[in-house]
């Protein structure tokens, strides 16, 4: 495997939906399933933002525009593999097998007492970049146990500036951990643009310094992402060590429901990326191949809406989370600050209820 210093962006379907690379040999059913998940991701993200605005959901990190990147990196993984990410990983986690209800409970602030570890996804990491250390650690355990599995660790463009990210890559490369590290470059780290984050032309170029293969992929092209991650996972499984993959995509929404991107993001940039919508291009590809029709497309949207609604109904039938749990479960011995904050919030709740 050559140590790639390429500037080539791997792409199979361009923004106009035209085929520009070798299409991987996937059955039509599988391609349709990738598309179905992308639709579900778009609906999930839109509904979660609306629910938060209605006071029915907690803070949420939308992933509109990043559906191809999320689905494409999770779909090639097998049972026994792990996927570790941060707060914007909801869709990828659901593709990997985390139930919708578990996601709703997470964002709604419930205690994760029944967290579905069997899906192979650790709870979201909020401390930027540290999940890459965890990913390499799990991968090393698999290597020692001679298990034929692989770990995919995902972080954002901003997280690549953390020491943890770089330390994890160095360790993974030296010890040939069966790990694939994915940088989800969505253009922004809250209000810090990708160009302010690093002067490097591509973040994947950092791979060279660690002695790793590094690849740049059009993150809005689901087939390109799928293929690159599948190949990297196969190399890791075969004992050939880690790969660094940068997915070029764009965060179309706010950082979270607490953010207002109109304060810092140029309108023209948003417009430009709207023309590269991952769903539209894959829809055209599938229609050109007669895998999809207008009617089945409509049905997929309806089915995704209905599926979300079933999960939401189940979620809203649960007793609301007890706000005390967030304080009581933080430390065995709560700090004075925490106790003060706990008292403050309880007083606020009592006042609101009166
Ligand atoms: C170690 C650390 N520093 C700062 C933060 C605060 N913070 C939360 S999200 C974020 C931006 C992350 O951007 P990026 O890695 O590009 O991921 P994205 O949100 O774009 O998916 C920051 C600075 C944090 N969570 N952890
Ligand atoms: Mg980012």
XYZ file of C-alpha atoms and ligand atoms in Angstrom:
381
model
C 0.000 0.000 0.000
C 1.640 3.265 -1.089
C 1.689 6.193 1.300
C -0.633 8.456 -0.645
C 0.140 12.151 -0.979
C -2.481 12.584 -3.610
C -4.697 15.640 -4.100
C -7.169 13.471 -5.962
C -10.653 13.485 -4.520
C -12.243 10.052 -4.905
C -15.614 10.415 -6.577
C -17.986 8.015 -8.348
C -21.104 10.166 -8.771
C -20.586 13.896 -9.304
C -22.832 16.678 -7.989
C -24.974 16.480 -11.128
C -25.606 12.783 -10.539
C -23.360 11.661 -13.422
C -21.129 8.611 -13.102
C -17.479 9.675 -13.187
C -15.788 6.649 -11.608
C -16.018 2.864 -11.510
C -19.284 1.913 -9.812
C -18.770 -0.712 -7.092
C -20.462 -4.019 -7.692
C -23.325 -3.669 -5.205
C -26.751 -5.277 -5.713
C -29.583 -2.839 -6.521
C -31.257 -3.765 -3.240
C -28.187 -2.689 -1.291
C -27.941 0.630 -3.141
C -31.606 1.295 -2.447
C -30.989 0.548 1.207
C -28.194 3.159 1.329
C -30.626 5.669 -0.171
C -33.383 4.652 2.263
C -31.041 5.363 5.172
C -30.056 8.740 3.722
C -33.726 9.714 3.508
C -34.260 8.543 7.067
C -31.298 10.650 8.190
C -32.682 13.793 6.553
C -36.118 13.275 8.104
C -34.622 12.391 11.484
C -32.508 15.557 11.538
C -35.359 17.852 10.410
C -37.833 16.357 12.883
C -35.347 16.527 15.774
C -34.706 20.237 15.169
C -38.471 20.903 14.969
C -39.092 18.876 18.163
C -36.373 20.798 20.006
C -37.996 24.071 18.942
C -41.320 22.790 20.309
C -39.724 21.945 23.660
C -40.168 18.212 23.088
C -36.472 17.316 22.652
C -33.134 18.415 24.115
C -30.261 20.111 22.304
C -29.570 18.381 18.996
C -26.700 18.428 16.481
C -28.198 18.338 12.965
C -26.400 16.506 10.162
C -28.267 17.754 7.086
C -26.003 17.517 4.056
C -23.815 14.866 5.695
C -26.101 11.876 5.044
C -23.897 10.225 2.404
C -20.838 10.484 4.643
C -22.714 8.994 7.623
C -24.385 6.151 5.737
C -21.368 5.387 3.552
C -18.997 4.868 6.477
C -21.379 2.782 8.615
C -22.922 0.518 5.982
C -19.758 -1.493 5.121
C -19.246 -2.485 8.770
C -20.110 -5.950 10.017
C -21.337 -7.360 13.270
C -18.389 -7.418 15.700
C -16.940 -4.211 14.208
C -17.099 -0.971 16.191
C -17.985 2.574 15.176
C -17.020 5.433 17.491
C -18.057 8.999 16.908
C -19.190 12.245 18.433
C -22.506 14.075 18.735
C -23.126 14.287 14.948
C -23.038 10.521 14.517
C -26.736 9.682 15.108
C -27.467 8.505 11.567
C -24.266 6.447 11.248
C -24.994 4.818 14.625
C -28.527 3.893 13.545
C -27.164 2.337 10.340
C -24.771 0.323 12.525
C -27.712 -0.948 14.578
C -28.377 1.521 17.405
C -32.193 1.709 17.669
C -34.007 4.978 16.985
C -35.453 4.913 20.508
C -31.945 4.845 22.018
C -31.076 7.940 19.967
C -34.236 9.749 21.031
C -33.506 8.914 24.664
C -29.945 10.193 24.294
C -30.981 13.555 22.884
C -33.884 13.789 25.298
C -31.550 13.524 28.302
C -32.581 10.090 29.586
C -30.214 7.924 31.592
C -28.618 5.401 29.199
C -29.245 2.487 31.589
C -30.195 0.226 28.661
C -27.575 1.542 26.204
C -27.372 -0.930 23.278
C -23.647 -1.781 23.397
C -24.356 -4.876 21.269
C -24.658 -2.579 18.215
C -20.918 -1.872 18.494
C -21.054 1.894 19.066
C -19.803 3.629 22.203
C -21.938 6.488 23.550
C -21.135 9.733 21.701
C -17.883 11.337 22.762
C -18.231 15.040 23.459
C -14.586 15.717 24.386
C -13.312 16.352 20.870
C -11.005 13.761 19.331
C -10.752 11.442 22.335
C -12.888 8.810 20.596
C -9.976 8.220 18.214
C -7.863 7.095 21.181
C -10.693 4.797 22.251
C -11.022 3.461 18.705
C -7.317 2.626 18.551
C -7.524 1.024 22.011
C -10.409 -1.230 21.008
C -8.631 -2.061 17.760
C -5.492 -3.073 19.675
C -7.606 -5.343 21.906
C -9.030 -6.991 18.785
C -5.538 -7.446 17.426
C -4.291 -9.115 20.636
C -7.332 -11.376 20.654
C -6.869 -12.129 16.958
C -10.451 -11.152 16.209
C -11.221 -10.471 12.543
C -12.854 -7.123 13.285
C -12.186 -3.490 12.600
C -12.925 -0.180 14.347
C -13.966 2.992 12.572
C -13.233 6.152 14.571
C -14.837 9.364 13.328
C -14.107 12.957 14.264
C -14.656 16.406 12.779
C -12.234 18.739 11.007
C -11.932 20.795 14.202
C -11.072 17.741 16.289
C -7.976 17.092 14.144
C -6.284 19.980 15.992
C -6.471 18.072 19.265
C -3.366 16.288 20.526
C -5.459 13.176 21.174
C -6.238 12.798 17.476
C -2.568 12.956 16.513
C -1.345 10.729 19.340
C -3.948 8.120 18.437
C -2.876 8.121 14.769
C 0.787 7.771 15.628
C 0.154 4.846 17.963
C -2.196 3.170 15.459
C 0.372 3.437 12.664
C 3.307 2.122 14.712
C 1.368 -0.851 16.093
C -0.732 -1.483 12.974
C -4.046 -1.270 14.767
C -7.012 -2.516 12.709
C -8.626 0.902 12.654
C -9.991 3.291 10.039
C -9.880 6.932 11.105
C -12.418 9.108 9.337
C -12.248 12.904 9.363
C -15.703 14.280 8.712
C -14.655 17.614 7.207
C -17.916 19.572 7.177
C -16.238 22.944 6.670
C -16.763 24.300 10.182
C -15.967 23.713 13.835
C -18.840 25.754 15.274
C -17.802 29.248 14.014
C -14.184 28.374 13.113
C -13.849 27.648 9.405
C -11.777 24.801 8.030
C -9.248 27.324 6.623
C -8.697 28.821 10.082
C -8.244 25.355 11.544
C -5.255 24.264 9.460
C -3.117 25.677 6.636
C -2.839 22.201 5.074
C -4.507 21.817 1.691
C -6.156 18.601 2.849
C -6.394 17.237 6.379
C -5.776 13.701 5.068
C -2.255 14.784 4.059
C -1.341 14.490 7.729
C -1.325 10.718 7.147
C 2.068 10.981 5.429
C 3.720 12.199 8.611
C 2.423 9.194 10.498
C 3.410 6.708 7.786
C -0.179 5.907 6.918
C -2.175 5.736 3.719
C -4.443 8.793 3.527
C -7.330 9.365 1.136
C -9.618 12.236 0.247
C -13.189 11.399 -0.678
C -16.196 13.368 -1.880
C -18.223 12.930 1.287
C -21.480 13.764 -0.491
C -21.055 10.760 -2.782
C -22.356 7.761 -0.867
C -20.850 5.147 -3.196
C -17.383 6.736 -3.029
C -17.509 6.838 0.775
C -18.825 3.281 0.986
C -16.130 1.949 -1.333
C -13.235 3.732 0.379
C -14.279 2.679 3.884
C -14.992 -0.900 2.756
C -11.503 -1.146 1.212
C -9.800 0.380 4.253
C -11.738 -1.982 6.552
C -10.705 -4.967 4.437
C -7.036 -3.923 4.681
C -7.322 -3.521 8.455
C -8.956 -6.961 8.752
C -6.143 -8.461 6.682
C -3.567 -7.135 9.183
C -2.376 -4.292 6.942
C -3.041 -1.611 9.559
C -4.836 1.705 9.686
C -6.005 4.203 7.066
C -6.879 7.877 7.364
C -9.818 9.034 5.251
C -11.004 12.626 4.879
C -14.611 13.045 3.780
C -15.320 16.409 2.171
C -18.836 17.420 3.065
C -20.715 20.389 4.496
C -22.796 21.119 7.540
C -25.953 22.602 6.008
C -27.581 23.328 9.357
C -26.490 24.894 12.618
C -23.738 23.418 14.786
C -26.456 22.496 17.274
C -29.898 23.829 18.071
C -28.099 26.346 20.357
C -26.167 27.883 17.460
C -27.019 30.579 14.891
C -24.767 30.105 11.836
C -26.090 33.265 10.126
C -23.747 35.127 12.512
C -20.608 33.723 10.865
C -21.312 31.677 7.738
C -21.261 33.276 4.271
C -24.597 32.783 2.514
C -22.850 32.086 -0.826
C -21.024 29.101 0.660
C -24.284 27.554 1.802
C -25.793 28.069 -1.669
C -22.804 26.456 -3.331
C -23.090 23.343 -1.166
C -26.861 23.145 -1.586
C -26.054 22.314 -5.213
C -24.085 19.284 -4.043
C -26.906 17.671 -2.046
C -26.019 14.013 -1.435
C -29.629 12.801 -1.671
C -30.393 14.491 -4.991
C -27.356 13.111 -6.764
C -27.892 9.556 -5.559
C -31.593 9.810 -6.433
C -30.663 10.740 -10.019
C -28.138 7.898 -10.208
C -30.709 5.364 -8.983
C -33.361 6.688 -11.386
C -30.975 6.572 -14.354
C -30.374 2.891 -13.531
C -34.086 2.186 -13.117
C -33.516 1.183 -9.500
C -35.846 3.951 -8.332
C -39.020 5.601 -9.683
C -40.816 8.772 -8.594
C -43.446 6.600 -6.954
C -40.994 4.419 -4.969
C -39.090 7.557 -3.999
C -42.272 9.019 -2.527
C -42.990 5.750 -0.747
C -39.525 5.736 0.808
C -40.097 9.230 2.230
C -43.519 8.213 3.568
C -42.115 5.047 5.140
C -39.265 6.991 6.788
C -41.722 9.550 8.224
C -43.886 6.728 9.565
C -40.880 4.931 11.068
C -39.764 8.093 12.852
C -43.287 8.666 14.141
C -43.479 5.144 15.618
C -40.218 5.732 17.522
C -41.326 9.174 18.665
C -44.658 7.881 19.969
C -42.825 5.208 21.937
C -40.360 7.809 23.243
C -43.020 10.292 24.283
C -44.843 7.590 26.252
C -41.791 7.263 28.546
C -41.772 9.141 31.841
C -39.657 12.314 31.386
C -36.042 12.115 32.615
C -35.398 13.273 36.153
C -33.103 16.344 35.836
C -31.395 15.398 39.103
C -29.773 12.396 37.380
C -27.400 14.612 35.376
C -25.925 15.949 38.594
C -26.106 12.794 40.681
C -24.351 10.621 38.099
C -21.459 12.968 37.316
C -19.192 12.288 40.313
C -19.365 9.862 43.265
C -18.716 12.938 45.453
C -20.413 15.946 43.846
C -18.445 19.197 43.802
C -19.833 22.287 45.592
C -20.405 23.927 42.181
C -22.422 20.954 41.004
C -24.527 20.966 44.161
C -25.200 24.680 43.665
C -26.240 24.131 40.052
C -28.424 21.188 41.081
C -30.274 23.333 43.636
C -30.638 26.131 41.079
C -32.226 23.954 38.424
C -34.562 22.270 40.874
C -35.736 25.667 42.084
C -36.317 26.742 38.474
C -38.363 23.626 37.783
C -40.485 24.103 40.902
C -41.083 27.764 39.984
C -42.045 26.838 36.419
C -44.496 24.258 37.620
C -46.285 26.676 39.969
C -11.681 19.126 23.878
C -12.845 19.989 23.504
N -12.652 21.293 23.233
C -13.692 22.075 22.890
C -14.970 21.562 22.833
C -16.150 22.458 22.458
N -16.629 22.124 21.125
C -17.713 21.335 20.960
S -18.032 21.025 19.360
C -16.730 21.973 18.831
C -16.416 22.098 17.362
C -16.030 20.796 16.752
O -15.898 20.882 15.363
P -15.571 19.632 14.461
O -14.553 18.769 15.110
O -15.290 20.130 13.101
O -16.946 18.787 14.471
P -18.378 19.214 13.920
O -19.109 19.854 15.061
O -18.192 20.140 12.784
O -19.047 17.937 13.522
C -16.059 22.521 19.925
C -14.896 23.406 19.830
C -15.142 20.190 23.153
N -16.332 19.592 23.100
N -14.062 19.423 23.472
Mg -16.575 20.310 11.511
